[in-house]
Amino acid sequence: LARTSELNQTMQFLEVAHETLKKSFITSVRVFSNLIEMRNLGRSGHSRRVAELSRTLAQNLGMSAAEVQDVFIAGLLLDIGKIGLPDRLLDKPFNSLNVDERSEVSKYPVKGEMALMALEQLHGAAKLIRSHRERFDGTGYPDHLSGLSIPLGARILAIAEDYYSALIGTSFVKPLMPAQALLMIQDGKGKRYDLSAANALLLELNKSSTAKNNA
């Protein structure tokens, strides 16, 4: 009986220690995400918004707790591969870049993956970062994946990233209104975006809008 009690206490201690380590790890990732955003103050808070929306969509689409955490971490560190880009490219909407500039910017998902592969805890997030610029129709980059061959987490990140980027004007020359950004997502179903991820986004944003109106 004493032995069983001792084992139970040890297990409880290990669980508390694990939770403490997990929280400190996430806090470190958040701090690093903030440092990345300091390179472009116009995107302040962008990674957090993308990460939180992506986490909600991942949960709504039935992903496991470990997969949801990978999605959340990838959202926070999505722009890590842009650290080496010159300021003139960080400040320009992607649609306004010339061919050479687009080629340079398009390398950032692979650079982001490479930057995180040194830490085993970040391998899952790193793979999602590599694939979050793929398109459902196969015309994205860097690997020209299509459809369900794109990891679900990456499909979710793509849609959350594009929605918030449209609102702050980093995708287009001018920022879009929320209704315009939603229309962009709607029009991209089955082409740029996975249908299930797009529907989950639209449902979540409508739910949030209804909650605000009823508050």
PDB file of C-alpha atoms in Angstrom, residues 17 22 27-28 32 34 46 50 53 62 72 74-75 86 94 112 127-128 134 136 147 162 199 204 208:
ATOM      1  CA  ALA A  17       6.746  18.960 -13.842  1.00  0.00           C
ATOM      2  CA  LYS A  22       5.255  22.631 -21.450  1.00  0.00           C
ATOM      3  CA  THR A  27       6.065  31.019 -23.276  1.00  0.00           C
ATOM      4  CA  SER A  28       9.533  30.891 -24.873  1.00  0.00           C
ATOM      5  CA  PHE A  32      10.551  34.484 -29.844  1.00  0.00           C
ATOM      6  CA  ASN A  34       7.333  38.720 -30.630  1.00  0.00           C
ATOM      7  CA  HIS A  46      -0.303  39.140 -36.460  1.00  0.00           C
ATOM      8  CA  VAL A  50      -3.010  33.571 -36.836  1.00  0.00           C
ATOM      9  CA  LEU A  53      -7.430  31.195 -35.018  1.00  0.00           C
ATOM     10  CA  GLY A  62     -10.983  17.159 -34.789  1.00  0.00           C
ATOM     11  CA  PHE A  72      -0.431  26.750 -32.714  1.00  0.00           C
ATOM     12  CA  ALA A  74       3.710  26.930 -36.291  1.00  0.00           C
ATOM     13  CA  GLY A  75       1.321  29.903 -36.344  1.00  0.00           C
ATOM     14  CA  PRO A  86      15.729  42.815 -46.627  1.00  0.00           C
ATOM     15  CA  PHE A  94       3.264  39.997 -52.144  1.00  0.00           C
ATOM     16  CA  GLY A 112      11.693  28.503 -41.619  1.00  0.00           C
ATOM     17  CA  LYS A 127       6.904  20.680 -41.373  1.00  0.00           C
ATOM     18  CA  LEU A 128       3.691  22.719 -41.246  1.00  0.00           C
ATOM     19  CA  GLU A 134       1.033  25.272 -50.782  1.00  0.00           C
ATOM     20  CA  PHE A 136      -5.072  23.095 -52.763  1.00  0.00           C
ATOM     21  CA  GLY A 147      -5.241  18.446 -52.145  1.00  0.00           C
ATOM     22  CA  ASP A 162      -4.287  34.813 -45.668  1.00  0.00           C
ATOM     23  CA  ASN A 199     -15.851  26.148 -44.199  1.00  0.00           C
ATOM     24  CA  GLU A 204     -15.929  30.297 -36.773  1.00  0.00           C
ATOM     25  CA  SER A 208     -17.611  35.193 -33.396  1.00  0.00           C
TER      26      SER A 208
END
